[in-house]
Structures are given as structure tokens and as C-alpha cells.
mmCIF file with all atom_site columns, C-alpha atoms and ligand atoms in Angstrom:
data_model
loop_
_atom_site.group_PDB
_atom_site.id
_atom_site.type_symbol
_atom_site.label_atom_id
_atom_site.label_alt_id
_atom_site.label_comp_id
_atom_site.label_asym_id
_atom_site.label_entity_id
_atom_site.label_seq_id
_atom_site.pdbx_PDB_ins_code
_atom_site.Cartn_x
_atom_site.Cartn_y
_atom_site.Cartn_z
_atom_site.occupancy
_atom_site.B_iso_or_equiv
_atom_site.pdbx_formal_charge
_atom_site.auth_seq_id
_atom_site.auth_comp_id
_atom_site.auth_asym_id
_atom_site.auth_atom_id
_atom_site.pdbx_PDB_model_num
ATOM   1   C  CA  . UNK A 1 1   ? 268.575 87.011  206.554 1.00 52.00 ? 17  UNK A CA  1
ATOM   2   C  CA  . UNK A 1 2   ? 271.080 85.126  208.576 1.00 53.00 ? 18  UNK A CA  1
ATOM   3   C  CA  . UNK A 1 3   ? 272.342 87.324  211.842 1.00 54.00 ? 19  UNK A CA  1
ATOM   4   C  CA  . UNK A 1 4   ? 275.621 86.075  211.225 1.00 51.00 ? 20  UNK A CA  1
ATOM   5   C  CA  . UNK A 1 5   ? 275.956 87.879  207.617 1.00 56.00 ? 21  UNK A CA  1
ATOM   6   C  CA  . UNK A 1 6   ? 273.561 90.681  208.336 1.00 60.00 ? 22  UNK A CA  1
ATOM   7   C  CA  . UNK A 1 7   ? 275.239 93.973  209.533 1.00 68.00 ? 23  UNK A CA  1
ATOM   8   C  CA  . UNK A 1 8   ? 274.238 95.083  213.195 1.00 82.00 ? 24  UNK A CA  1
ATOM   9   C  CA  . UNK A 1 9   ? 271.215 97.287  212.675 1.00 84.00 ? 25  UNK A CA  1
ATOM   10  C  CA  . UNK A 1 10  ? 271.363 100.329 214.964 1.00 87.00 ? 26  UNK A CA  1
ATOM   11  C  CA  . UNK A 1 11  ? 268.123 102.084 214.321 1.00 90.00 ? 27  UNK A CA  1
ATOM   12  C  CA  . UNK A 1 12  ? 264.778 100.774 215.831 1.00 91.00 ? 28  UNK A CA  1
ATOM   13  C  CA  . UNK A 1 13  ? 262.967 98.247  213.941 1.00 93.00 ? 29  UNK A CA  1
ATOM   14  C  CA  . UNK A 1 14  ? 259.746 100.694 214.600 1.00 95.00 ? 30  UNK A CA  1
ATOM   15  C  CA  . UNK A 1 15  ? 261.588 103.730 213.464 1.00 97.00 ? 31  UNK A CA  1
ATOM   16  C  CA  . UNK A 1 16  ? 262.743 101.775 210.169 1.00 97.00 ? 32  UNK A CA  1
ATOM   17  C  CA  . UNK A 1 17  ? 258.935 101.507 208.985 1.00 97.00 ? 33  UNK A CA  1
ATOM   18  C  CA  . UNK A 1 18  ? 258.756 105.022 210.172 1.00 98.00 ? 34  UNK A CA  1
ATOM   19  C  CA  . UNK A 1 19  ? 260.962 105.806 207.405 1.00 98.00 ? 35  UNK A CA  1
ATOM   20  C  CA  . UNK A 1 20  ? 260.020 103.803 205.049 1.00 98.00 ? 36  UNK A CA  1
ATOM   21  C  CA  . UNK A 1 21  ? 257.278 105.350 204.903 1.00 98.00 ? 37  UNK A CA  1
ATOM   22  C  CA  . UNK A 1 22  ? 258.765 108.614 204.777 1.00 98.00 ? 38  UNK A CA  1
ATOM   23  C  CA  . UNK A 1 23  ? 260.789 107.501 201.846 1.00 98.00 ? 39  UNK A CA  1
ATOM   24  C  CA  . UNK A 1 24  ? 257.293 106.739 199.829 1.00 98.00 ? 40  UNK A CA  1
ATOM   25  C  CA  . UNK A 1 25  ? 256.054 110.577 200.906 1.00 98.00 ? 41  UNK A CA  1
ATOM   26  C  CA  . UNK A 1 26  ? 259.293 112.099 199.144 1.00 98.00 ? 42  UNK A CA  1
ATOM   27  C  CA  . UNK A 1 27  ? 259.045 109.809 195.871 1.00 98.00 ? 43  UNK A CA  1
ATOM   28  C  CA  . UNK A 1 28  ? 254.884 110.805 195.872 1.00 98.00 ? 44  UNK A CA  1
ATOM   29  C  CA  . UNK A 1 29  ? 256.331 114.396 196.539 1.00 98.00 ? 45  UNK A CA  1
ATOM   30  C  CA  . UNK A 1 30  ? 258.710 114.123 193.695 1.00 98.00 ? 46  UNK A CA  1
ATOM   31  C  CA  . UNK A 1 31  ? 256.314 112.884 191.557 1.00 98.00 ? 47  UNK A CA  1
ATOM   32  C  CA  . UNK A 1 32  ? 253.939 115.657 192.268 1.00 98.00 ? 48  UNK A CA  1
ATOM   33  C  CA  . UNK A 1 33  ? 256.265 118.396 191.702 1.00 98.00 ? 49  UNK A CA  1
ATOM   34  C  CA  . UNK A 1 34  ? 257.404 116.963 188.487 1.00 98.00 ? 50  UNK A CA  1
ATOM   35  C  CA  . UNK A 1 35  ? 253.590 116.893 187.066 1.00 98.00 ? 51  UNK A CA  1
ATOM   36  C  CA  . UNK A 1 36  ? 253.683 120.539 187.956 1.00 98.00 ? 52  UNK A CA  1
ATOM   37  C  CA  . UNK A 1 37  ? 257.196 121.249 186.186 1.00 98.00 ? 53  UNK A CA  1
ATOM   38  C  CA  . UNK A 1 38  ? 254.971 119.991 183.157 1.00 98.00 ? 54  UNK A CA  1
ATOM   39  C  CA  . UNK A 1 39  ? 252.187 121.970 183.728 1.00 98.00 ? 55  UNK A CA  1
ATOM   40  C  CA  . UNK A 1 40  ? 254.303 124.993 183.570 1.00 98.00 ? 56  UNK A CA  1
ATOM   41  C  CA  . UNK A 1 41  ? 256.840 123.571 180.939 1.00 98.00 ? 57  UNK A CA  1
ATOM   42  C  CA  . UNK A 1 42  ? 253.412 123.736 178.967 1.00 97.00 ? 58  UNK A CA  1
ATOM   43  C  CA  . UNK A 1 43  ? 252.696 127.147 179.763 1.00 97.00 ? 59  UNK A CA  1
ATOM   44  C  CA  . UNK A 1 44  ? 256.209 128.599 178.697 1.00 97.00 ? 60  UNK A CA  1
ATOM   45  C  CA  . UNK A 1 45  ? 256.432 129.789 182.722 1.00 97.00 ? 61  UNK A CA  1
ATOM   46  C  CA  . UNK A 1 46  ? 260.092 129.647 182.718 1.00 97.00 ? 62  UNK A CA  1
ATOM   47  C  CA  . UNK A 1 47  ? 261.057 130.259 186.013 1.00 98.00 ? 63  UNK A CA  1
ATOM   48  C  CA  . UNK A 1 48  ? 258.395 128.152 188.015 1.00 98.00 ? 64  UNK A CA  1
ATOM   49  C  CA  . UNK A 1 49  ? 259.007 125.260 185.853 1.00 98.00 ? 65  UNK A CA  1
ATOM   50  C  CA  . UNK A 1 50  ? 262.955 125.508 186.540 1.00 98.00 ? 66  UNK A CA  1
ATOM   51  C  CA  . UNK A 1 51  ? 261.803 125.481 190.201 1.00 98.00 ? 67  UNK A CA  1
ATOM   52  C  CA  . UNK A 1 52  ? 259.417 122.689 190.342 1.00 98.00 ? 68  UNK A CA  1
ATOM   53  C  CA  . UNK A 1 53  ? 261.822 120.294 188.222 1.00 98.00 ? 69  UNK A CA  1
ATOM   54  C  CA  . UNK A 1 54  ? 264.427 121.089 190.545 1.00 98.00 ? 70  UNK A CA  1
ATOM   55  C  CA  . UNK A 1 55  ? 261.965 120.005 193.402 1.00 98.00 ? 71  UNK A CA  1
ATOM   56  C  CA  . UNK A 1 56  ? 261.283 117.593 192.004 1.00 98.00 ? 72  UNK A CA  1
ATOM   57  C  CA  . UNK A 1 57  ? 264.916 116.505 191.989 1.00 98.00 ? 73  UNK A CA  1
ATOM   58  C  CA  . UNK A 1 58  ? 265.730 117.628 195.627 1.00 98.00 ? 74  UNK A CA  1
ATOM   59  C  CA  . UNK A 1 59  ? 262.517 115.332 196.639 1.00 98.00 ? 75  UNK A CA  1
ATOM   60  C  CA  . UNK A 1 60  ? 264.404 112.183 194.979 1.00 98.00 ? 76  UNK A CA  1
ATOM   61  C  CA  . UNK A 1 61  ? 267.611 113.073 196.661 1.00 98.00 ? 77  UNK A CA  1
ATOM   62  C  CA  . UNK A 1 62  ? 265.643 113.469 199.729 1.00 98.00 ? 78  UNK A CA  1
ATOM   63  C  CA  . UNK A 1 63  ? 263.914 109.856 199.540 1.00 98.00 ? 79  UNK A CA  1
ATOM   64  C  CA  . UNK A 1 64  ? 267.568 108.497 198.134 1.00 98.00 ? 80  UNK A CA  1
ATOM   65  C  CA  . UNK A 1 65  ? 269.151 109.835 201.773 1.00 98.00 ? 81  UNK A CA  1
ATOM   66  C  CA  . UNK A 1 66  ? 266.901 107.671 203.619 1.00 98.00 ? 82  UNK A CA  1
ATOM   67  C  CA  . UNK A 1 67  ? 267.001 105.261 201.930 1.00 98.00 ? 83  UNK A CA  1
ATOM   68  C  CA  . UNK A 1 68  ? 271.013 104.843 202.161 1.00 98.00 ? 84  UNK A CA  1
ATOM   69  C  CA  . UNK A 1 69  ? 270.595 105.718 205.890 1.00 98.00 ? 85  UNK A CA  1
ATOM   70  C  CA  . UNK A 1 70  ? 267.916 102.617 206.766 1.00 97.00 ? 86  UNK A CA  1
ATOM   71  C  CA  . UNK A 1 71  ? 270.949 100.334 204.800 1.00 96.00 ? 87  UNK A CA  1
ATOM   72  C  CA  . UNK A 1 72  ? 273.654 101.636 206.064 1.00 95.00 ? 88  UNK A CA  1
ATOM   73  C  CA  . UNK A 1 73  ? 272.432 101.193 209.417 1.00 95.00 ? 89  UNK A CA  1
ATOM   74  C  CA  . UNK A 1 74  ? 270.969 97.141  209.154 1.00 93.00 ? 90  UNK A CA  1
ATOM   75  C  CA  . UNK A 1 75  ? 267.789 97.600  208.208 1.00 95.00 ? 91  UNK A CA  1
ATOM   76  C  CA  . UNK A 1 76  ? 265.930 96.595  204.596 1.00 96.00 ? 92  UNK A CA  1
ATOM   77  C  CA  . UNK A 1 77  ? 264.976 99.892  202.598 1.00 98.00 ? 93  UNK A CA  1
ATOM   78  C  CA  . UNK A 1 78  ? 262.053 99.246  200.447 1.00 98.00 ? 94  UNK A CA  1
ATOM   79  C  CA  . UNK A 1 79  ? 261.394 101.059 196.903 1.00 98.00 ? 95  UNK A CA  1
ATOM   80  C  CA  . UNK A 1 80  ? 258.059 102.522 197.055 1.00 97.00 ? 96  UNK A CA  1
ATOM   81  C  CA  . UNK A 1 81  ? 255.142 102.538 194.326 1.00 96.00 ? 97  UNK A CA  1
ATOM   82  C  CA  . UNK A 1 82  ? 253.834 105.922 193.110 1.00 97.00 ? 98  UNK A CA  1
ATOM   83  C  CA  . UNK A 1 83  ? 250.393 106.385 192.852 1.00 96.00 ? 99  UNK A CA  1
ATOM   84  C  CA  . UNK A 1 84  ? 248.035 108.611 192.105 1.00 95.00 ? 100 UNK A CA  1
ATOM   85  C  CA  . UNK A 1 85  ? 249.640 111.465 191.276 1.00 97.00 ? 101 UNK A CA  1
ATOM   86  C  CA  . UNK A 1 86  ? 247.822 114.674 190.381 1.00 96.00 ? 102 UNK A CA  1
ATOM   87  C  CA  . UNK A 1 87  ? 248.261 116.354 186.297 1.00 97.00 ? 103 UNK A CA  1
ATOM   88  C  CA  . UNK A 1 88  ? 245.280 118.473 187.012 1.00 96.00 ? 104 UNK A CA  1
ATOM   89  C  CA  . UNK A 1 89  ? 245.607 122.363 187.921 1.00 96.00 ? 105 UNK A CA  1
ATOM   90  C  CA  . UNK A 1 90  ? 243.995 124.886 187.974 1.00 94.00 ? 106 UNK A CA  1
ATOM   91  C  CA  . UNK A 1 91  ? 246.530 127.915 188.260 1.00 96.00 ? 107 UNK A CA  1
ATOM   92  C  CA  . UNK A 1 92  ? 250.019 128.655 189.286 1.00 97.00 ? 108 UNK A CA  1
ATOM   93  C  CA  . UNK A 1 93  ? 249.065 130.087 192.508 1.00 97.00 ? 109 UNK A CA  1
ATOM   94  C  CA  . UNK A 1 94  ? 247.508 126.775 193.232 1.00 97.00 ? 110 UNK A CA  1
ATOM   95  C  CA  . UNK A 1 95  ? 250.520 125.037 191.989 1.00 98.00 ? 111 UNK A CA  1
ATOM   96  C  CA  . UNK A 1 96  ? 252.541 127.183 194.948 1.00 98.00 ? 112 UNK A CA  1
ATOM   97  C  CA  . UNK A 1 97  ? 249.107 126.336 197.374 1.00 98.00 ? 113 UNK A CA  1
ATOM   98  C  CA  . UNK A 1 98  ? 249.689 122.839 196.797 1.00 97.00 ? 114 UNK A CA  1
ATOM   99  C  CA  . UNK A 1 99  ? 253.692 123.088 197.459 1.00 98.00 ? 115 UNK A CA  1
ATOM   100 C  CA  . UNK A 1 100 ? 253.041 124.735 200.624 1.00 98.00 ? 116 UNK A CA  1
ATOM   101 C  CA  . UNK A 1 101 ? 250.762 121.999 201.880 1.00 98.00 ? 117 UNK A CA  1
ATOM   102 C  CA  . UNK A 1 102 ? 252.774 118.992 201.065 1.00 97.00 ? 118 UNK A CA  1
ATOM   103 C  CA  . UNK A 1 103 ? 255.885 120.726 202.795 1.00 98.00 ? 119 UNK A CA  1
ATOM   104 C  CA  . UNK A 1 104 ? 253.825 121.261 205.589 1.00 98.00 ? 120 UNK A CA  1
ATOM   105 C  CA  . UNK A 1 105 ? 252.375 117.541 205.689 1.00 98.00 ? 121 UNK A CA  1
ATOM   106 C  CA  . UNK A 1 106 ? 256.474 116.730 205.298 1.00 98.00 ? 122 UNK A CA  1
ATOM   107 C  CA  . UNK A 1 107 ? 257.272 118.806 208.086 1.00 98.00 ? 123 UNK A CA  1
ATOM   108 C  CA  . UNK A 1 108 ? 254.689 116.972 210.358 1.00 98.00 ? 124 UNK A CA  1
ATOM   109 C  CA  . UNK A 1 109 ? 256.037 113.598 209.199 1.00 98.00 ? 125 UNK A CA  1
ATOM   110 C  CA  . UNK A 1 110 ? 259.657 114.582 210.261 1.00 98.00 ? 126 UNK A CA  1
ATOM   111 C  CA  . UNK A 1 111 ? 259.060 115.898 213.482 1.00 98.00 ? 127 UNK A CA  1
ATOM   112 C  CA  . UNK A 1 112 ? 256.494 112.399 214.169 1.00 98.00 ? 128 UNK A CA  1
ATOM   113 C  CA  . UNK A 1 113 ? 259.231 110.419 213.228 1.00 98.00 ? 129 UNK A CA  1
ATOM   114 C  CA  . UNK A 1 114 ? 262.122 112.824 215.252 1.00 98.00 ? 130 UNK A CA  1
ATOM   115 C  CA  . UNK A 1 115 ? 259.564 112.251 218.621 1.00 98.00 ? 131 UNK A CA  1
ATOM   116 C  CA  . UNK A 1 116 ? 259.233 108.063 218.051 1.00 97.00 ? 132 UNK A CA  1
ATOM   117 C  CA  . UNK A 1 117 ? 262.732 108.206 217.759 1.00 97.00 ? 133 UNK A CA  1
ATOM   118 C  CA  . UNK A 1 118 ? 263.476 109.879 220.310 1.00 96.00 ? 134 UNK A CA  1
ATOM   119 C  CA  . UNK A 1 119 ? 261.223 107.666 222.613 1.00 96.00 ? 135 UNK A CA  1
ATOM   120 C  CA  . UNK A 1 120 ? 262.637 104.243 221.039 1.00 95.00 ? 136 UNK A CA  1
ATOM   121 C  CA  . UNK A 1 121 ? 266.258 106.096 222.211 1.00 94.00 ? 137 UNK A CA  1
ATOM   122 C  CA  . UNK A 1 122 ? 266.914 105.279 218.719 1.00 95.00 ? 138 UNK A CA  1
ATOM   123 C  CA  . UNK A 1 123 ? 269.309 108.226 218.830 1.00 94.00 ? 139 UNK A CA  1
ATOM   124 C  CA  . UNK A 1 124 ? 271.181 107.665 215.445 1.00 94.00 ? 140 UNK A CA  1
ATOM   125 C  CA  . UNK A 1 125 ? 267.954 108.353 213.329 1.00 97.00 ? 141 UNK A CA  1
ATOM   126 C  CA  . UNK A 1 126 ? 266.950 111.597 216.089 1.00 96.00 ? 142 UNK A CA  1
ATOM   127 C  CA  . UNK A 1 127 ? 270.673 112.990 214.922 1.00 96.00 ? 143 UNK A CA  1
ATOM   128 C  CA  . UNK A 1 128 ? 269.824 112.276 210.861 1.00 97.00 ? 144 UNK A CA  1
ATOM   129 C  CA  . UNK A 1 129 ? 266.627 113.591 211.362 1.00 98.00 ? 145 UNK A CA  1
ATOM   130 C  CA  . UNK A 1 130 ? 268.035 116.983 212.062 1.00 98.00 ? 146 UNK A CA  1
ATOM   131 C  CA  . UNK A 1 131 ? 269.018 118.243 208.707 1.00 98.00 ? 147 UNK A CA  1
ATOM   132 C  CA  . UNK A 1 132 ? 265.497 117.234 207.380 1.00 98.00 ? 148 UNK A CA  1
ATOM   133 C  CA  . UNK A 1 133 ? 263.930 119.473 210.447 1.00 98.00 ? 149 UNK A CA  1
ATOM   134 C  CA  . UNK A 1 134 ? 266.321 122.563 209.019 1.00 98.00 ? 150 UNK A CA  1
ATOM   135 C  CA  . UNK A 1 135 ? 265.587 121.562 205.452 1.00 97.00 ? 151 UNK A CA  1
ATOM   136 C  CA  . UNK A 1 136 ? 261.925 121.503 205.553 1.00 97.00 ? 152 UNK A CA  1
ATOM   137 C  CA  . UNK A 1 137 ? 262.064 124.738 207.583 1.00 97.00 ? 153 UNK A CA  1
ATOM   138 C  CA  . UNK A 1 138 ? 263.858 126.173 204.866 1.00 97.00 ? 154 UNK A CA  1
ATOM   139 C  CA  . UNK A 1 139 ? 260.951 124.621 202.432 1.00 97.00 ? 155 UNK A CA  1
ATOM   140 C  CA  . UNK A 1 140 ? 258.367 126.128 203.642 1.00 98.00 ? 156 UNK A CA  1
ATOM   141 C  CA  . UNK A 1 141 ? 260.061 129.649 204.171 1.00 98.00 ? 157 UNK A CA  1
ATOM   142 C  CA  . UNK A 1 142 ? 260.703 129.384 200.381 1.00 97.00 ? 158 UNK A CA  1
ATOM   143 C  CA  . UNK A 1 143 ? 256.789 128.625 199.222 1.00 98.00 ? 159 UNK A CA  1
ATOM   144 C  CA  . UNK A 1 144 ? 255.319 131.284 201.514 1.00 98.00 ? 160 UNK A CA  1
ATOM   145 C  CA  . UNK A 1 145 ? 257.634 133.659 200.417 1.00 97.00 ? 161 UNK A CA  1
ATOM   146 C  CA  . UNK A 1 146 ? 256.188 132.910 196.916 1.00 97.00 ? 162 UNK A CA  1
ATOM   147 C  CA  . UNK A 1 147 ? 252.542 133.346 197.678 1.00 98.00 ? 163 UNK A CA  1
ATOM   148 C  CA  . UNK A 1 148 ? 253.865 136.648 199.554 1.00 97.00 ? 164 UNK A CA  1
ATOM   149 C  CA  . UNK A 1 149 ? 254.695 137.537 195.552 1.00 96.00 ? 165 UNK A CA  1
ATOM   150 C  CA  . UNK A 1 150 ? 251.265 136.767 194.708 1.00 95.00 ? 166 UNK A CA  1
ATOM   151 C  CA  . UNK A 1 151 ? 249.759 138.680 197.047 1.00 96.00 ? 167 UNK A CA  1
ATOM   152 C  CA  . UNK A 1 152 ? 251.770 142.062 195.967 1.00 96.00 ? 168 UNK A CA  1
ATOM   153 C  CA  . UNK A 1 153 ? 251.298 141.226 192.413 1.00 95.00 ? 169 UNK A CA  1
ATOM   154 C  CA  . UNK A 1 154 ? 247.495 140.440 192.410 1.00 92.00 ? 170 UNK A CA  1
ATOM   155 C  CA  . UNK A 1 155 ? 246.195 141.621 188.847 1.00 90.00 ? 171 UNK A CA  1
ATOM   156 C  CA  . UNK A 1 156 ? 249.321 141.507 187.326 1.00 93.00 ? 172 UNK A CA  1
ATOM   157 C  CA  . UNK A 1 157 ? 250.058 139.213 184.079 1.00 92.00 ? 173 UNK A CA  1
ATOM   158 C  CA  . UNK A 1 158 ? 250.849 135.663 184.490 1.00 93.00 ? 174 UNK A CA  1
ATOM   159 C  CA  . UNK A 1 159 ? 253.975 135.817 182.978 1.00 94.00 ? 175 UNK A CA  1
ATOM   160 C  CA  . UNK A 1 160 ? 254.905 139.020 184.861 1.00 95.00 ? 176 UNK A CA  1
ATOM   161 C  CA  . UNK A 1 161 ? 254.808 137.351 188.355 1.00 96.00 ? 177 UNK A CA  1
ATOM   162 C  CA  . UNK A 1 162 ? 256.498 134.126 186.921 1.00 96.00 ? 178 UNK A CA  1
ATOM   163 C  CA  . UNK A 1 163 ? 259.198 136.361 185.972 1.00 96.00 ? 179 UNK A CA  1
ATOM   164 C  CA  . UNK A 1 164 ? 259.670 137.556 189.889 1.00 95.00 ? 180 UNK A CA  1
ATOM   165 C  CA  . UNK A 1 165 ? 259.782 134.083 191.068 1.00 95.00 ? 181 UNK A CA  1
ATOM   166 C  CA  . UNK A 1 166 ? 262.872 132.266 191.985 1.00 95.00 ? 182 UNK A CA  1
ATOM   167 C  CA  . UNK A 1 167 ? 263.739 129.321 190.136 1.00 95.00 ? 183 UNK A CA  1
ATOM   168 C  CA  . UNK A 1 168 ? 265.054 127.339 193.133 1.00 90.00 ? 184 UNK A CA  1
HETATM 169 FE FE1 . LIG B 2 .   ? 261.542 116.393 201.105 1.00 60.46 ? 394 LIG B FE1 1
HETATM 170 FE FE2 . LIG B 2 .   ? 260.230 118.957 200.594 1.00 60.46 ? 394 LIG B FE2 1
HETATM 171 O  O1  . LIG B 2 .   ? 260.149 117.408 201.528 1.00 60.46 ? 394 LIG B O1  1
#
């Protein structure tokens, strides 16, 4: 693109790949959660599948916020491919299991990113970063707060612990 016509781009060129690739983790993420709102849309388990299609939402908007951010700032955004996604579960405990892991993975993304930024001085993506670092905090507090339920509800009916769950 010509430098004349292109906007001034004020994040690092290595933090823009950074996010790129961050914006391809949220769609994936997004995807995921939305194969488990069917699994439980399937299973009548009302309140986890209002929870994981609302994930499944928030993980767009998530992807959708970076992606603004690298074009608002100069740089080229770049609309991911989705692939392999899992459909296969085994329970809804596992579903929650899962959840838990991919925030974590998230989390660990983030805070790479937040450090490279912060060594590039690329200190306009360090100060967007920082509602992501609260947000996944936030995350992850939710889905181990679920197991928690689990835990105290061991033996209980299916339906009974879906019941205690929060739906977002
Ligand atoms: Fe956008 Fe839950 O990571």
C-alpha cells in the first residue's frame, strides 16, 4: 500500500502478527464453545447451553476488538480460517475441563503478547491489552467456580447440577 494513503501505523509490525494470531485463537475459541452449546442444546441442558452460546458470542466480540484495534492503528487485520474444531464429548464436566484449559492457553497468549509489547515499547497495544488481562482473569474465575459445583454435587443428576450452573 502506498505510505502516502496508508494511515500511520502505531503498533509494532511484530506485535501486529502477535495479534493476528491472537485473533485466530478467539475465532477457534468461538468455534469450540459453539460445538459445545450444541452438544448441550442436544441434551436439553438449559443453562450450560445458554452459557456456552453466549461464549461463544463473547469469543467473536473478543476476536472482532482486535481486529478493529490492528486497523485502526495502520496495520492489515487478517480473517482467520477455522479448523478443526472438536463435536466430540464425552460429558459436561469435560465440556467445563475443556473451557478451563482454553482460557488458560488464552491467558498465556495475552500476557506473551502484553511482555513483546512491552519490549517493542509498542505501548498502545500494552494499554489495549489490559482489559483482555482483567477479562480473562475474570474467565477463568468463572470456569473454576463451575467445576467447584461439580465437585459438591458429585452423584447428583445431570440435570440437577445443570440447573445450579450460571448461564453466563
Ligand atoms: Fe477471549 Fe475467553 O478468551
Amino acid at each position: 500500500m502506498n505510505t502516502a494513503i496508508r494511515k500511520q501505523m502505531t503498533i509494532s509490525p511484530v506485535i501486529m502478527d502477535l495479534l493476528n494470531n491472537q485473533i485466530a485463537m478467539e475465532m477457534k475459541a468461538s468455534a469450540s464453545y459453539l460445538a459445545m452449546a450444541s452438544w448441550c442444546d442436544q441434551r436439553e441442558l438449559l443453562n450450560s447451553k445458554a452459557q456456552f452460546y453466549k461464549q461463544a458470542e463473547e469469543e467473536r466480540e473478543h476476536a472482532m476488538k482486535i481486529f478493529t484495534f490492528i486497523n485502526d492503528n495502520g496495520g492489515g487485520a487478517i480473517s482467520p480460517s477455522v479448523e478443526n474444531v472438536n463435536n466430540d464429548f464425552e460429558s459436561l464436566r469435560g465440556l467445563y475441563e475443556t473451557s478451563l484449559d482454553q482460557e488458560i492457553a488464552v491467558t498465556e497468549s495475552i500476557f506473551n503478547i502484553f511482555k513483546s509489547a512491552r519490549k517493542e515499547s509498542d505501548f498502545t497495544t500494552e494499554i489495549f491489552l489490559q482489559w483482555f488481562i482483567e477479562e480473562q482473569s475474570e474467565e477463568e474465575d468463572k470456569f473454576r467456580s463451575i467445576l467447584d459445583v461439580f465437585d459438591l454435587m458429585e452423584g447428583m443428576p445431570l440435570k440437577m447440577i445443570d440447573e445450579r450452573l450460571p448461564t453466563e
